Amino acid sequence: MTSIILLSVLGIVNLFFGFLKSNKILLPAAMVILALVFGANLLDWNAASESYFNNMLTIDRYSVAFTGIVVLTTLLLIPFSEKYVRDGQENLAEYYSLLLFALVGAIMMVSYNNLLMLFVGIEILSVAMYVVAGSDKRNVRSNEAALKYFLMGSFATGILLFGIALVYGATGTFELAQINAGIVNPANASLQPMLYIGMLLMFIGISFKVSAAPFHYWTPDVYEGTPTFFTAFMSTVVKTAGFAAFFKLLLAAFFAAQGFWVPTIMAITVLTLLIGNVGAVAQSSIKRMLAYSSISHAGYLFIGLVAVNGKLSANAIFFYSLAYSIATVAAFAVLKLVSDQRQREDYASFNGLAKTNPLLAFVMTVAMLSLAGIPLTGGFFGKFFTFGAAIDRGYIWLVVFAVVMSMVSIYYYLRPIIAMYMQPADDETAEPIVVGGFQSAVLVLLALITVVLGVLPGLLSEVF
Amino acid sequence: MLTAFLLFFPVAAALLLHFAKGNAARVLALGAALLEFAVAVFAAVSATLNMAPGNSEAAYSTFSINLPWIASAGINFHIGMDGLSLLLVLLTTFLVPLIILASFRHDYPNASAFYALILFMQTGLIGVFVSLDAFLFYFFWEVALIPIYFLAGVWGSERRIAVTFKFFLYTIIGSLFMLAAFVYLYFQTGANGAVRSSDIAAFYSLSLTASQQAWVFWLIFIAFAVKMPIFPFHTWQPDTYTESPVPATMLLSGIMLKMGIYGTLRWLLPVVPLGTSQWGKLVMILAVIGIIYGAIIAIRQRDMKRLIAYSSLSHVGLMAAGVFSLTFMGLQGAVIQMLAHGVNVVGMFFIGDVIQRRTGTRQISELGGLTKHTPLLSVCFLVLLLGTVALPLTNGFVGEFLLLAGVYQYNMWLGAVAGVTIILAAVYLLRMFQRVMLGPETSFTSTIQDLTGSELAVLVPLIVLVFWIGLFPNTFLRISEPAVLQILTLVNR
């Protein structure tokens, strides 16, 4: 709870920094705020779980762990907004505050105990995203992205809300545990169709937020149009919070109706994996490739959901989200640095990067290997744990399908590596990219975390 | 502790290389590799001295380390060496310094990264040979792939990008099948509420039904078959060997190929014996097809490097056939032939490289009459070549004799067909020697110089081993015998 309070208060304080003449203070201030929140959040780890607002929010280890991921991700991402500071971006304080408020929404999504809180959390997060998606006002693509995201997102929220209402109608409560009790209550048997339709509509709403197929169609366009810095935030924080929320919903509220939703979620999983991976192969822009890859990673995370294996799944989803977020931040950070200077986002813009910027090339390689799930990186163990949870439940065919899909993914994750190390630089790309010292340090840290997760997964493989 | 040192020292040295530039990098790399070799020899000698008759366990027990890695899941950092592992570690540590030395004549751009990758690769290879936990094994199996991909892809010749990409996809797809099988087996160890474990002992004591074993066999086998490679999983091999820079080719053919054979011995036969007996015959037939197929294509090659690549394909087929014959002689033959082939093929590729560097061509038709100017080179070439042809008293003979005897024991007809390989090998190798070294000189070869000191330093140790293995095979066979017997007991249980 301290983290929510801190973020809300400091977010407003941060807005006032915007009145200062200089932009220089904003970046350190935002980092200090996030570091504070991260520390305060960790302090809650050993505290007994506590409920707030009439049991609408529960802060327990589950919420602390996922809050940790989203705050850490933002903290590591923020140094790469340095170009906005340099360019004297006039709305910078607002952007940072929006991200801080978005985090409040994300934290509510991982600690809700009541469907209304889930809804409020999603809305807080989404509204901030609608704004930042269009933050590059003079760019047509950014405007398009914002409009598309806003319209689609509003529909999705409407559908989610309708679903919540139907679930309420069928069970008479918004609270997770009581919904579960309501499902098995024989008195509600006649309301079962309403419950199922409500669940289905809720799944649609959340699937939209985590960009799972077939509700993914907005993802590539919005990711491409949104400024890279905010795309990175979308594909890590929003996704992590969405999955943590989804998992909690399935485990705590709908556990009793497994027979209904497991096949549904499984169908979404298969479709998401297929569309994400096959779609990514066809892309010529790295940013669009990362957008599709983010769809495919939603699919791998879904496997953890399908398994609903209590602790095993929760641990797997936690580890996967962490490894995925760190690697994705690294990938987007490199992409942002490269595209800021070279003004392009295709594979060829990475040509010869290993010669001009060995560090950038190395970090990108680690990120790509991790996303592809190759050992020595956290991504490998992320896949390993989620697949393990599913195999434990006997879904071998699903895992085989996911393995085949990750073979496909190797094709597109290798392409940036090939461009960086094996293609000669052409005139346009021969100039080294300017990278600040602090940014380099953060990049090294990102690569280091990925490798540590891959070599000593035991540190974080069993947090719950 | 010795095992842990052998495992981690190269990668530590690789990290240090980052601070060295140019010449200093390769000298440092060579020094590290030599130190590593010395430690491996020390380990081998101390194990051999400690070996009481009939009790090999005691001699190797000091090599084993078992620490929790992902403790909650029952996955341990379990490494150790028995005779089989020890021999392959010896081979690896012996060849790596030579491979580094062999690259001295080339000026590779960004040398410190180049040599760091070779050392990194060494850690991966040794990790494969000493892992006693399935996931650790898989981990190192993949770790070895990353440096070789960069070695071949960054420093290779023109068509390197497409070729290494194909290689990477092939091998990683194969290994993912293996991973699926390992995860499945891992969850099987938890049947009936037992604690799950991925330890090799837990895998050995699994009791799976024949039908389970049948498909688990294929999942694991494909990974190893791609790596070896066995026909028809070989299509990446000749291209990759040809396009890679020489040190990478040497690593691939000399050591990496043995990962497949070693994996079969350690992780396939004893884990799924029923699957092996069900499909072994088919694999034998594929292997024998590979032997003949590789040899026939080798005869038609015009490029020296490609010719050696196809001959390697043919030889590895024979090793695979020996392994799947499941006889004592076949397995021992495979072990000794792994060493012999490693020595010979690395030597052959090196000589090919020496000739190419001096004359600027690898085309057999453009060469000729080298012997006149290069007596040392011709002698070295001839010795290594005869070793490959399996002339008695050379290393190849011991291996091929045992292997053919094993295959013959399994099935007379297969043995007979596989035996043709010796004749075919003589055909393509002697023809190559004749056309490259003898006959009239060409414009490419008239001004060629003989071997230099550093080149001799690479070839002499190889030649010493050609005769050592050929004359005193027992030095090595004795080390591997207990391990091979144990594998056979497990297979026939």
Short mmCIF file of N, CA and C in Angstrom, two decimals, chain A residues 139-225:
data_model
loop_
_atom_site.label_atom_id
_atom_site.label_comp_id
_atom_site.label_asym_id
_atom_site.label_seq_id
_atom_site.Cartn_x
_atom_site.Cartn_y
_atom_site.Cartn_z
N ASN A 139 3.51 13.78 -35.32
CA ASN A 139 3.70 12.60 -36.15
C ASN A 139 2.34 11.95 -36.44
N VAL A 140 2.06 11.76 -37.74
CA VAL A 140 0.76 11.22 -38.11
C VAL A 140 0.57 9.81 -37.54
N ARG A 141 1.64 9.04 -37.60
CA ARG A 141 1.51 7.66 -37.13
C ARG A 141 1.22 7.60 -35.64
N SER A 142 1.81 8.53 -34.91
CA SER A 142 1.57 8.57 -33.48
C SER A 142 0.11 8.92 -33.21
N ASN A 143 -0.43 9.88 -33.97
CA ASN A 143 -1.84 10.23 -33.81
C ASN A 143 -2.73 9.05 -34.11
N GLU A 144 -2.38 8.36 -35.20
CA GLU A 144 -3.17 7.19 -35.57
C GLU A 144 -3.13 6.16 -34.45
N ALA A 145 -1.92 5.95 -33.91
CA ALA A 145 -1.77 4.95 -32.85
C ALA A 145 -2.64 5.32 -31.66
N ALA A 146 -2.59 6.59 -31.27
CA ALA A 146 -3.34 7.00 -30.10
C ALA A 146 -4.83 6.80 -30.32
N LEU A 147 -5.30 7.20 -31.51
CA LEU A 147 -6.73 7.08 -31.79
C LEU A 147 -7.14 5.61 -31.79
N LYS A 148 -6.35 4.81 -32.46
CA LYS A 148 -6.67 3.39 -32.58
C LYS A 148 -6.69 2.75 -31.19
N TYR A 149 -5.65 3.05 -30.43
CA TYR A 149 -5.54 2.45 -29.11
C TYR A 149 -6.71 2.90 -28.24
N PHE A 150 -7.03 4.18 -28.33
CA PHE A 150 -8.08 4.71 -27.48
C PHE A 150 -9.44 4.09 -27.82
N LEU A 151 -9.75 4.06 -29.14
CA LEU A 151 -11.06 3.54 -29.53
C LEU A 151 -11.18 2.06 -29.17
N MET A 152 -10.19 1.30 -29.61
CA MET A 152 -10.23 -0.14 -29.33
C MET A 152 -10.23 -0.39 -27.84
N GLY A 153 -9.37 0.35 -27.15
CA GLY A 153 -9.25 0.16 -25.72
C GLY A 153 -10.55 0.45 -25.00
N SER A 154 -11.25 1.49 -25.45
CA SER A 154 -12.51 1.82 -24.79
C SER A 154 -13.53 0.71 -25.00
N PHE A 155 -13.59 0.19 -26.22
CA PHE A 155 -14.49 -0.93 -26.45
C PHE A 155 -14.15 -2.08 -25.53
N ALA A 156 -12.85 -2.36 -25.45
CA ALA A 156 -12.44 -3.50 -24.64
C ALA A 156 -12.83 -3.29 -23.19
N THR A 157 -12.64 -2.07 -22.69
CA THR A 157 -13.01 -1.82 -21.31
C THR A 157 -14.50 -1.97 -21.12
N GLY A 158 -15.26 -1.48 -22.11
CA GLY A 158 -16.70 -1.64 -22.03
C GLY A 158 -17.09 -3.10 -21.93
N ILE A 159 -16.47 -3.91 -22.78
CA ILE A 159 -16.77 -5.34 -22.77
C ILE A 159 -16.40 -5.95 -21.43
N LEU A 160 -15.23 -5.53 -20.92
CA LEU A 160 -14.78 -6.04 -19.62
C LEU A 160 -15.81 -5.69 -18.54
N LEU A 161 -16.25 -4.45 -18.57
CA LEU A 161 -17.19 -4.00 -17.54
C LEU A 161 -18.50 -4.77 -17.63
N PHE A 162 -18.95 -4.99 -18.85
CA PHE A 162 -20.16 -5.77 -19.05
C PHE A 162 -19.98 -7.18 -18.47
N GLY A 163 -18.81 -7.74 -18.75
CA GLY A 163 -18.51 -9.07 -18.20
C GLY A 163 -18.56 -9.08 -16.69
N ILE A 164 -17.94 -8.06 -16.08
CA ILE A 164 -17.94 -7.97 -14.62
C ILE A 164 -19.38 -7.91 -14.11
N ALA A 165 -20.20 -7.13 -14.81
CA ALA A 165 -21.59 -6.99 -14.38
C ALA A 165 -22.31 -8.33 -14.44
N LEU A 166 -22.08 -9.08 -15.52
CA LEU A 166 -22.76 -10.37 -15.65
C LEU A 166 -22.28 -11.34 -14.57
N VAL A 167 -20.99 -11.32 -14.30
CA VAL A 167 -20.46 -12.20 -13.26
C VAL A 167 -21.08 -11.84 -11.92
N TYR A 168 -21.21 -10.54 -11.72
CA TYR A 168 -21.85 -10.08 -10.48
C TYR A 168 -23.30 -10.59 -10.43
N GLY A 169 -23.96 -10.49 -11.56
CA GLY A 169 -25.34 -10.95 -11.59
C GLY A 169 -25.45 -12.43 -11.27
N ALA A 170 -24.49 -13.20 -11.73
CA ALA A 170 -24.59 -14.64 -11.56
C ALA A 170 -24.18 -15.09 -10.16
N THR A 171 -23.31 -14.31 -9.52
CA THR A 171 -22.81 -14.77 -8.23
C THR A 171 -23.17 -13.83 -7.10
N GLY A 172 -23.58 -12.63 -7.40
CA GLY A 172 -24.00 -11.71 -6.37
C GLY A 172 -22.87 -11.05 -5.61
N THR A 173 -21.66 -11.05 -6.17
CA THR A 173 -20.55 -10.44 -5.45
C THR A 173 -19.45 -10.01 -6.41
N PHE A 174 -18.63 -9.06 -5.95
CA PHE A 174 -17.45 -8.66 -6.73
C PHE A 174 -16.17 -9.28 -6.18
N GLU A 175 -16.28 -9.90 -5.02
CA GLU A 175 -15.06 -10.32 -4.35
C GLU A 175 -14.62 -11.70 -4.84
N LEU A 176 -13.31 -11.83 -5.06
CA LEU A 176 -12.80 -13.02 -5.76
C LEU A 176 -13.22 -14.32 -5.09
N ALA A 177 -12.92 -14.43 -3.80
CA ALA A 177 -13.18 -15.71 -3.13
C ALA A 177 -14.67 -16.02 -3.10
N GLN A 178 -15.47 -14.96 -2.96
CA GLN A 178 -16.91 -15.21 -2.91
C GLN A 178 -17.47 -15.59 -4.26
N ILE A 179 -16.85 -15.07 -5.32
CA ILE A 179 -17.28 -15.50 -6.66
C ILE A 179 -17.06 -16.99 -6.81
N ASN A 180 -15.89 -17.41 -6.35
CA ASN A 180 -15.57 -18.84 -6.45
C ASN A 180 -16.58 -19.66 -5.68
N ALA A 181 -16.95 -19.17 -4.49
CA ALA A 181 -17.96 -19.88 -3.70
C ALA A 181 -19.31 -19.83 -4.40
N GLY A 182 -19.59 -18.68 -5.04
CA GLY A 182 -20.87 -18.54 -5.73
C GLY A 182 -20.99 -19.49 -6.90
N ILE A 183 -19.87 -19.78 -7.55
CA ILE A 183 -19.92 -20.67 -8.71
C ILE A 183 -20.35 -22.07 -8.29
N VAL A 184 -19.82 -22.52 -7.15
CA VAL A 184 -20.15 -23.89 -6.75
C VAL A 184 -21.47 -23.96 -5.99
N ASN A 185 -22.01 -22.80 -5.63
CA ASN A 185 -23.27 -22.79 -4.89
C ASN A 185 -24.41 -23.30 -5.77
N PRO A 186 -25.06 -24.40 -5.37
CA PRO A 186 -26.10 -24.98 -6.24
C PRO A 186 -27.27 -24.02 -6.46
N ALA A 187 -27.46 -23.06 -5.55
CA ALA A 187 -28.57 -22.13 -5.72
C ALA A 187 -28.40 -21.30 -6.99
N ASN A 188 -27.15 -21.13 -7.44
CA ASN A 188 -26.89 -20.31 -8.62
C ASN A 188 -26.90 -21.09 -9.91
N ALA A 189 -27.25 -22.38 -9.84
CA ALA A 189 -27.10 -23.25 -11.01
C ALA A 189 -27.82 -22.69 -12.22
N SER A 190 -29.00 -22.10 -12.02
CA SER A 190 -29.77 -21.63 -13.16
C SER A 190 -29.12 -20.42 -13.81
N LEU A 191 -28.20 -19.77 -13.07
CA LEU A 191 -27.56 -18.57 -13.62
C LEU A 191 -26.27 -18.89 -14.36
N GLN A 192 -25.98 -20.17 -14.49
CA GLN A 192 -24.70 -20.56 -15.10
C GLN A 192 -24.46 -19.92 -16.47
N PRO A 193 -25.41 -19.93 -17.39
CA PRO A 193 -25.13 -19.31 -18.69
C PRO A 193 -24.69 -17.87 -18.56
N MET A 194 -25.35 -17.14 -17.64
CA MET A 194 -24.96 -15.75 -17.46
C MET A 194 -23.52 -15.66 -16.98
N LEU A 195 -23.18 -16.53 -16.03
CA LEU A 195 -21.81 -16.54 -15.51
C LEU A 195 -20.81 -16.78 -16.64
N TYR A 196 -21.11 -17.77 -17.47
CA TYR A 196 -20.15 -18.13 -18.53
C TYR A 196 -19.99 -16.98 -19.52
N ILE A 197 -21.11 -16.37 -19.89
CA ILE A 197 -20.99 -15.25 -20.82
C ILE A 197 -20.20 -14.12 -20.17
N GLY A 198 -20.46 -13.88 -18.90
CA GLY A 198 -19.71 -12.85 -18.19
C GLY A 198 -18.22 -13.15 -18.18
N MET A 199 -17.86 -14.40 -17.88
CA MET A 199 -16.44 -14.77 -17.88
C MET A 199 -15.82 -14.55 -19.24
N LEU A 200 -16.57 -14.99 -20.25
CA LEU A 200 -16.05 -14.86 -21.62
C LEU A 200 -15.77 -13.40 -21.96
N LEU A 201 -16.71 -12.53 -21.61
CA LEU A 201 -16.53 -11.11 -21.92
C LEU A 201 -15.35 -10.55 -21.14
N MET A 202 -15.19 -11.00 -19.89
CA MET A 202 -14.02 -10.53 -19.13
C MET A 202 -12.73 -10.98 -19.78
N PHE A 203 -12.70 -12.24 -20.23
CA PHE A 203 -11.48 -12.74 -20.89
C PHE A 203 -11.15 -11.89 -22.11
N ILE A 204 -12.21 -11.54 -22.87
CA ILE A 204 -11.98 -10.73 -24.07
C ILE A 204 -11.34 -9.40 -23.67
N GLY A 205 -11.91 -8.78 -22.63
CA GLY A 205 -11.39 -7.49 -22.21
C GLY A 205 -9.93 -7.56 -21.80
N ILE A 206 -9.59 -8.56 -20.98
CA ILE A 206 -8.20 -8.63 -20.50
C ILE A 206 -7.27 -9.08 -21.63
N SER A 207 -7.73 -10.03 -22.46
CA SER A 207 -6.90 -10.48 -23.56
C SER A 207 -6.51 -9.32 -24.46
N PHE A 208 -7.45 -8.40 -24.62
CA PHE A 208 -7.15 -7.21 -25.41
C PHE A 208 -5.98 -6.45 -24.79
N LYS A 209 -6.03 -6.29 -23.46
CA LYS A 209 -4.99 -5.51 -22.79
C LYS A 209 -3.62 -6.16 -22.88
N VAL A 210 -3.58 -7.48 -22.82
CA VAL A 210 -2.27 -8.14 -22.90
C VAL A 210 -1.94 -8.53 -24.34
N SER A 211 -2.74 -8.05 -25.28
CA SER A 211 -2.57 -8.35 -26.71
C SER A 211 -2.42 -9.83 -27.02
N ALA A 212 -3.46 -10.57 -26.65
CA ALA A 212 -3.50 -11.98 -27.03
C ALA A 212 -4.45 -12.12 -28.21
N ALA A 213 -4.11 -13.04 -29.12
CA ALA A 213 -4.96 -13.26 -30.29
C ALA A 213 -6.26 -13.89 -29.82
N PRO A 214 -7.36 -13.67 -30.49
CA PRO A 214 -7.53 -12.83 -31.69
C PRO A 214 -7.84 -11.36 -31.36
N PHE A 215 -7.41 -10.90 -30.21
CA PHE A 215 -7.70 -9.50 -29.86
C PHE A 215 -6.42 -8.67 -29.91
N HIS A 216 -5.52 -9.06 -30.78
CA HIS A 216 -4.19 -8.48 -30.82
C HIS A 216 -4.04 -7.44 -31.93
N TYR A 217 -5.05 -7.36 -32.82
CA TYR A 217 -4.85 -6.69 -34.11
C TYR A 217 -4.37 -5.25 -33.97
N TRP A 218 -4.61 -4.62 -32.84
CA TRP A 218 -4.16 -3.24 -32.66
C TRP A 218 -2.66 -3.16 -32.41
N THR A 219 -2.09 -4.26 -31.87
CA THR A 219 -0.74 -4.19 -31.32
C THR A 219 0.32 -3.66 -32.28
N PRO A 220 0.50 -4.28 -33.48
CA PRO A 220 1.62 -3.82 -34.31
C PRO A 220 1.51 -2.34 -34.68
N ASP A 221 0.32 -1.90 -35.04
CA ASP A 221 0.17 -0.50 -35.46
C ASP A 221 0.41 0.45 -34.30
N VAL A 222 -0.17 0.12 -33.14
CA VAL A 222 0.00 1.02 -32.01
C VAL A 222 1.46 1.03 -31.54
N TYR A 223 2.08 -0.15 -31.49
CA TYR A 223 3.48 -0.20 -31.07
C TYR A 223 4.35 0.61 -32.02
N GLU A 224 4.04 0.49 -33.31
CA GLU A 224 4.87 1.16 -34.29
C GLU A 224 4.72 2.68 -34.19
N GLY A 225 3.48 3.12 -33.98
CA GLY A 225 3.24 4.56 -33.97
C GLY A 225 3.68 5.22 -32.68
#
